[in-house]
Amino acid sequence: MEYTTLNNGIKMPKLGFGVYQVADQKECEQSVLCALNAGYRLLDTSAAYFNEEAVGNAIKKSNIAREDLFITTKLWIQDANYEKAKKAFENSLKKLQLDYLDLYLIHQPFGDYYGAWRMMTELYKEGRIRAIGVSNFGSDRLVDLILNNEVIPAVNQIEYHPYFQQKDAIKVMKEENVQPEAWSPLGHGGQVLKNPILAEISEKYHKSIAQVILRWNLQNNVITIPKSVHQERIESNFDIFDFVLSKNEMEIISTLDRNEYIADLHDVNLVKQLNGLKVR
Ligand code: NDP
């Protein structure tokens, strides 16, 4: 496993396992167990994925030492304020059957996230969370949060795949010492997995397109958390440490950007829809 060091000095695996839309509890538990058996140690869930209990059950059954795991969950919009964030944190911890979190993220830049950040800062200072961060924060909101708070987000988890590379946002994160983390690194299983240029590169290394994309993430120092419910894919997505893309191949992949995103967080209807989702 390769690790990166976050801005507060803690080490985070660069490859992890995501469980968005794995709502079936049995399937989620089995997938997470399969991922842990394959060697993943970073798990990414959220209160809004409705599967923290299943993730917790898999962690427990795996018998892997707690300090070897890196567990991320996220605070949903309805709980994004100073008072509610504490209760939401305790709820998530209870469901995950843990007594501390490695990383707690504000899931969306909506609601009273400044209040939530103050509470998360307190929990961080009490040692109940090893690092705190954000998700889906555009550069403007990210920099404003940094300028107005004592603790800087360790991570910003954003949509990132070859068709949506967010180069300006990544540049700002690097300048501000905030670690980028990719959500939907495989484009949510979409057309990018059929790209002919990626296919050509993947053939050269006898790898899949998914493996090439994940390797491109690592080499760009972007943490990546692919999801799958299939053992073969879970294992192959982890098998990316035995080849290195050349500088030229990295540059070729960087030209595939189409500004083609999955979620438009500036779309008013999506903002309304996300605000309407209740996690309890
Ligand atoms: P991914 O980009 O990881 O793609 C997952 C899809 O690709 C699934 O349909 C999966 O199918 C398929 N797939 C996985 N591996 C392969 C492979 N090797 N070959 C072909 N197809 C494959 O999508 P996600 O949207 O799940 O993103 C990953 C994680 O990022 C999430 O699980 C979540 O943890 C996080 N996330 C965070 C968000 C945020 O707002 N912060 C938003 C979205 C995601 P199958 O399962 O059938 O194998």
mmCIF file with all atom_site columns, C-alpha atoms and ligand atoms in Angstrom, residues 17-20 44-45 49 74 107-108 135-136 157 182-189 193 208 210 225-230 233 236-237, ligand 1:
data_model
loop_
_atom_site.group_PDB
_atom_site.id
_atom_site.type_symbol
_atom_site.label_atom_id
_atom_site.label_alt_id
_atom_site.label_comp_id
_atom_site.label_asym_id
_atom_site.label_entity_id
_atom_site.label_seq_id
_atom_site.pdbx_PDB_ins_code
_atom_site.Cartn_x
_atom_site.Cartn_y
_atom_site.Cartn_z
_atom_site.occupancy
_atom_site.B_iso_or_equiv
_atom_site.pdbx_formal_charge
_atom_site.auth_seq_id
_atom_site.auth_comp_id
_atom_site.auth_asym_id
_atom_site.auth_atom_id
_atom_site.pdbx_PDB_model_num
ATOM   1  C CA  . PHE A 1 17  ? -12.949 1.095  -0.879  1.00 0.00 ? 17  PHE A CA  1
ATOM   2  C CA  . GLY A 1 18  ? -16.188 3.073  -1.312  1.00 0.00 ? 18  GLY A CA  1
ATOM   3  C CA  . VAL A 1 19  ? -19.690 1.823  -0.528  1.00 0.00 ? 19  VAL A CA  1
ATOM   4  C CA  . TYR A 1 20  ? -22.033 4.424  -2.058  1.00 0.00 ? 20  TYR A CA  1
ATOM   5  C CA  . ASP A 1 44  ? -15.360 5.262  2.774   1.00 0.00 ? 44  ASP A CA  1
ATOM   6  C CA  . THR A 1 45  ? -18.995 5.496  3.846   1.00 0.00 ? 45  THR A CA  1
ATOM   7  C CA  . TYR A 1 49  ? -25.313 5.795  2.379   1.00 0.00 ? 49  TYR A CA  1
ATOM   8  C CA  . LYS A 1 74  ? -19.480 11.853 6.437   1.00 0.00 ? 74  LYS A CA  1
ATOM   9  C CA  . HIS A 1 107 ? -20.487 15.622 2.926   1.00 0.00 ? 107 HIS A CA  1
ATOM   10 C CA  . GLN A 1 108 ? -21.847 18.664 1.073   1.00 0.00 ? 108 GLN A CA  1
ATOM   11 C CA  . SER A 1 135 ? -16.366 16.917 0.384   1.00 0.00 ? 135 SER A CA  1
ATOM   12 C CA  . ASN A 1 136 ? -17.684 18.606 -2.735  1.00 0.00 ? 136 ASN A CA  1
ATOM   13 C CA  . GLN A 1 157 ? -13.282 14.580 -1.538  1.00 0.00 ? 157 GLN A CA  1
ATOM   14 C CA  . ALA A 1 182 ? -11.469 11.174 -5.836  1.00 0.00 ? 182 ALA A CA  1
ATOM   15 C CA  . TRP A 1 183 ? -15.088 10.092 -5.712  1.00 0.00 ? 183 TRP A CA  1
ATOM   16 C CA  . SER A 1 184 ? -16.451 8.076  -8.641  1.00 0.00 ? 184 SER A CA  1
ATOM   17 C CA  . PRO A 1 185 ? -12.868 7.535  -9.863  1.00 0.00 ? 185 PRO A CA  1
ATOM   18 C CA  . LEU A 1 186 ? -14.215 5.049  -12.437 1.00 0.00 ? 186 LEU A CA  1
ATOM   19 C CA  . GLY A 1 187 ? -16.811 7.549  -13.610 1.00 0.00 ? 187 GLY A CA  1
ATOM   20 C CA  . HIS A 1 188 ? -19.442 5.585  -11.661 1.00 0.00 ? 188 HIS A CA  1
ATOM   21 C CA  . GLY A 1 189 ? -18.864 2.651  -14.035 1.00 0.00 ? 189 GLY A CA  1
ATOM   22 C CA  . LEU A 1 193 ? -14.302 2.462  -18.861 1.00 0.00 ? 193 LEU A CA  1
ATOM   23 C CA  . SER A 1 208 ? -7.824  -3.259 -17.150 1.00 0.00 ? 208 SER A CA  1
ATOM   24 C CA  . ALA A 1 210 ? -10.115 0.556  -14.322 1.00 0.00 ? 210 ALA A CA  1
ATOM   25 C CA  . ILE A 1 225 ? -11.884 4.890  -3.412  1.00 0.00 ? 225 ILE A CA  1
ATOM   26 C CA  . PRO A 1 226 ? -13.430 2.695  -6.149  1.00 0.00 ? 226 PRO A CA  1
ATOM   27 C CA  . LYS A 1 227 ? -16.611 0.773  -5.341  1.00 0.00 ? 227 LYS A CA  1
ATOM   28 C CA  . SER A 1 228 ? -17.621 -2.679 -6.501  1.00 0.00 ? 228 SER A CA  1
ATOM   29 C CA  . VAL A 1 229 ? -19.817 -5.471 -5.214  1.00 0.00 ? 229 VAL A CA  1
ATOM   30 C CA  . HIS A 1 230 ? -17.983 -8.114 -7.267  1.00 0.00 ? 230 HIS A CA  1
ATOM   31 C CA  . ARG A 1 233 ? -13.328 -6.370 -9.525  1.00 0.00 ? 233 ARG A CA  1
ATOM   32 C CA  . SER A 1 236 ? -8.337  -6.319 -9.451  1.00 0.00 ? 236 SER A CA  1
ATOM   33 C CA  . ASN A 1 237 ? -8.988  -2.691 -8.453  1.00 0.00 ? 237 ASN A CA  1
HETATM 34 P P1  . NDP B 2 .   ? -16.928 4.302  -9.056  1.00 0.00 ? 1   NDP B P1  1
HETATM 35 O O1  . NDP B 2 .   ? -16.352 5.293  -9.974  1.00 0.00 ? 1   NDP B O1  1
HETATM 36 O O2  . NDP B 2 .   ? -16.101 3.676  -7.995  1.00 0.00 ? 1   NDP B O2  1
HETATM 37 O O3  . NDP B 2 .   ? -17.561 3.159  -9.964  1.00 0.00 ? 1   NDP B O3  1
HETATM 38 C C1  . NDP B 2 .   ? -18.338 2.131  -9.423  1.00 0.00 ? 1   NDP B C1  1
HETATM 39 C C2  . NDP B 2 .   ? -19.049 1.446  -10.571 1.00 0.00 ? 1   NDP B C2  1
HETATM 40 O O4  . NDP B 2 .   ? -18.092 0.863  -11.448 1.00 0.00 ? 1   NDP B O4  1
HETATM 41 C C3  . NDP B 2 .   ? -19.950 0.355  -10.104 1.00 0.00 ? 1   NDP B C3  1
HETATM 42 O O5  . NDP B 2 .   ? -21.074 0.344  -10.974 1.00 0.00 ? 1   NDP B O5  1
HETATM 43 C C4  . NDP B 2 .   ? -19.115 -0.917 -10.293 1.00 0.00 ? 1   NDP B C4  1
HETATM 44 O O6  . NDP B 2 .   ? -19.957 -2.004 -10.583 1.00 0.00 ? 1   NDP B O6  1
HETATM 45 C C5  . NDP B 2 .   ? -18.255 -0.551 -11.482 1.00 0.00 ? 1   NDP B C5  1
HETATM 46 N N1  . NDP B 2 .   ? -16.894 -1.119 -11.394 1.00 0.00 ? 1   NDP B N1  1
HETATM 47 C C6  . NDP B 2 .   ? -16.084 -1.166 -10.314 1.00 0.00 ? 1   NDP B C6  1
HETATM 48 N N2  . NDP B 2 .   ? -14.904 -1.741 -10.623 1.00 0.00 ? 1   NDP B N2  1
HETATM 49 C C7  . NDP B 2 .   ? -14.977 -2.065 -11.928 1.00 0.00 ? 1   NDP B C7  1
HETATM 50 C C8  . NDP B 2 .   ? -14.075 -2.678 -12.813 1.00 0.00 ? 1   NDP B C8  1
HETATM 51 N N3  . NDP B 2 .   ? -12.876 -3.084 -12.423 1.00 0.00 ? 1   NDP B N3  1
HETATM 52 N N4  . NDP B 2 .   ? -14.467 -2.861 -14.100 1.00 0.00 ? 1   NDP B N4  1
HETATM 53 C C9  . NDP B 2 .   ? -15.688 -2.459 -14.521 1.00 0.00 ? 1   NDP B C9  1
HETATM 54 N N5  . NDP B 2 .   ? -16.597 -1.865 -13.716 1.00 0.00 ? 1   NDP B N5  1
HETATM 55 C C10 . NDP B 2 .   ? -16.238 -1.676 -12.434 1.00 0.00 ? 1   NDP B C10 1
HETATM 56 O O7  . NDP B 2 .   ? -18.270 4.942  -8.469  1.00 0.00 ? 1   NDP B O7  1
HETATM 57 P P2  . NDP B 2 .   ? -18.826 5.425  -7.076  1.00 0.00 ? 1   NDP B P2  1
HETATM 58 O O8  . NDP B 2 .   ? -19.811 6.459  -7.429  1.00 0.00 ? 1   NDP B O8  1
HETATM 59 O O9  . NDP B 2 .   ? -19.267 4.291  -6.243  1.00 0.00 ? 1   NDP B O9  1
HETATM 60 O O10 . NDP B 2 .   ? -17.601 6.170  -6.347  1.00 0.00 ? 1   NDP B O10 1
HETATM 61 C C11 . NDP B 2 .   ? -16.703 5.505  -5.499  1.00 0.00 ? 1   NDP B C11 1
HETATM 62 C C12 . NDP B 2 .   ? -16.884 5.931  -4.066  1.00 0.00 ? 1   NDP B C12 1
HETATM 63 O O11 . NDP B 2 .   ? -16.721 7.338  -3.925  1.00 0.00 ? 1   NDP B O11 1
HETATM 64 C C13 . NDP B 2 .   ? -18.286 5.692  -3.516  1.00 0.00 ? 1   NDP B C13 1
HETATM 65 O O12 . NDP B 2 .   ? -18.568 4.335  -3.277  1.00 0.00 ? 1   NDP B O12 1
HETATM 66 C C14 . NDP B 2 .   ? -18.280 6.575  -2.305  1.00 0.00 ? 1   NDP B C14 1
HETATM 67 O O13 . NDP B 2 .   ? -17.577 5.968  -1.245  1.00 0.00 ? 1   NDP B O13 1
HETATM 68 C C15 . NDP B 2 .   ? -17.536 7.798  -2.854  1.00 0.00 ? 1   NDP B C15 1
HETATM 69 N N6  . NDP B 2 .   ? -18.483 8.821  -3.357  1.00 0.00 ? 1   NDP B N6  1
HETATM 70 C C16 . NDP B 2 .   ? -18.557 10.006 -2.689  1.00 0.00 ? 1   NDP B C16 1
HETATM 71 C C17 . NDP B 2 .   ? -19.401 11.015 -3.108  1.00 0.00 ? 1   NDP B C17 1
HETATM 72 C C18 . NDP B 2 .   ? -19.437 12.300 -2.364  1.00 0.00 ? 1   NDP B C18 1
HETATM 73 O O14 . NDP B 2 .   ? -20.344 13.110 -2.601  1.00 0.00 ? 1   NDP B O14 1
HETATM 74 N N7  . NDP B 2 .   ? -18.523 12.539 -1.457  1.00 0.00 ? 1   NDP B N7  1
HETATM 75 C C19 . NDP B 2 .   ? -20.268 10.837 -4.292  1.00 0.00 ? 1   NDP B C19 1
HETATM 76 C C20 . NDP B 2 .   ? -20.098 9.568  -4.946  1.00 0.00 ? 1   NDP B C20 1
HETATM 77 C C21 . NDP B 2 .   ? -19.230 8.624  -4.499  1.00 0.00 ? 1   NDP B C21 1
HETATM 78 P P3  . NDP B 2 .   ? -20.138 -3.267 -9.592  1.00 0.00 ? 1   NDP B P3  1
HETATM 79 O O15 . NDP B 2 .   ? -20.326 -2.749 -8.189  1.00 0.00 ? 1   NDP B O15 1
HETATM 80 O O16 . NDP B 2 .   ? -21.347 -3.935 -10.159 1.00 0.00 ? 1   NDP B O16 1
HETATM 81 O O17 . NDP B 2 .   ? -18.891 -4.084 -9.742  1.00 0.00 ? 1   NDP B O17 1
#
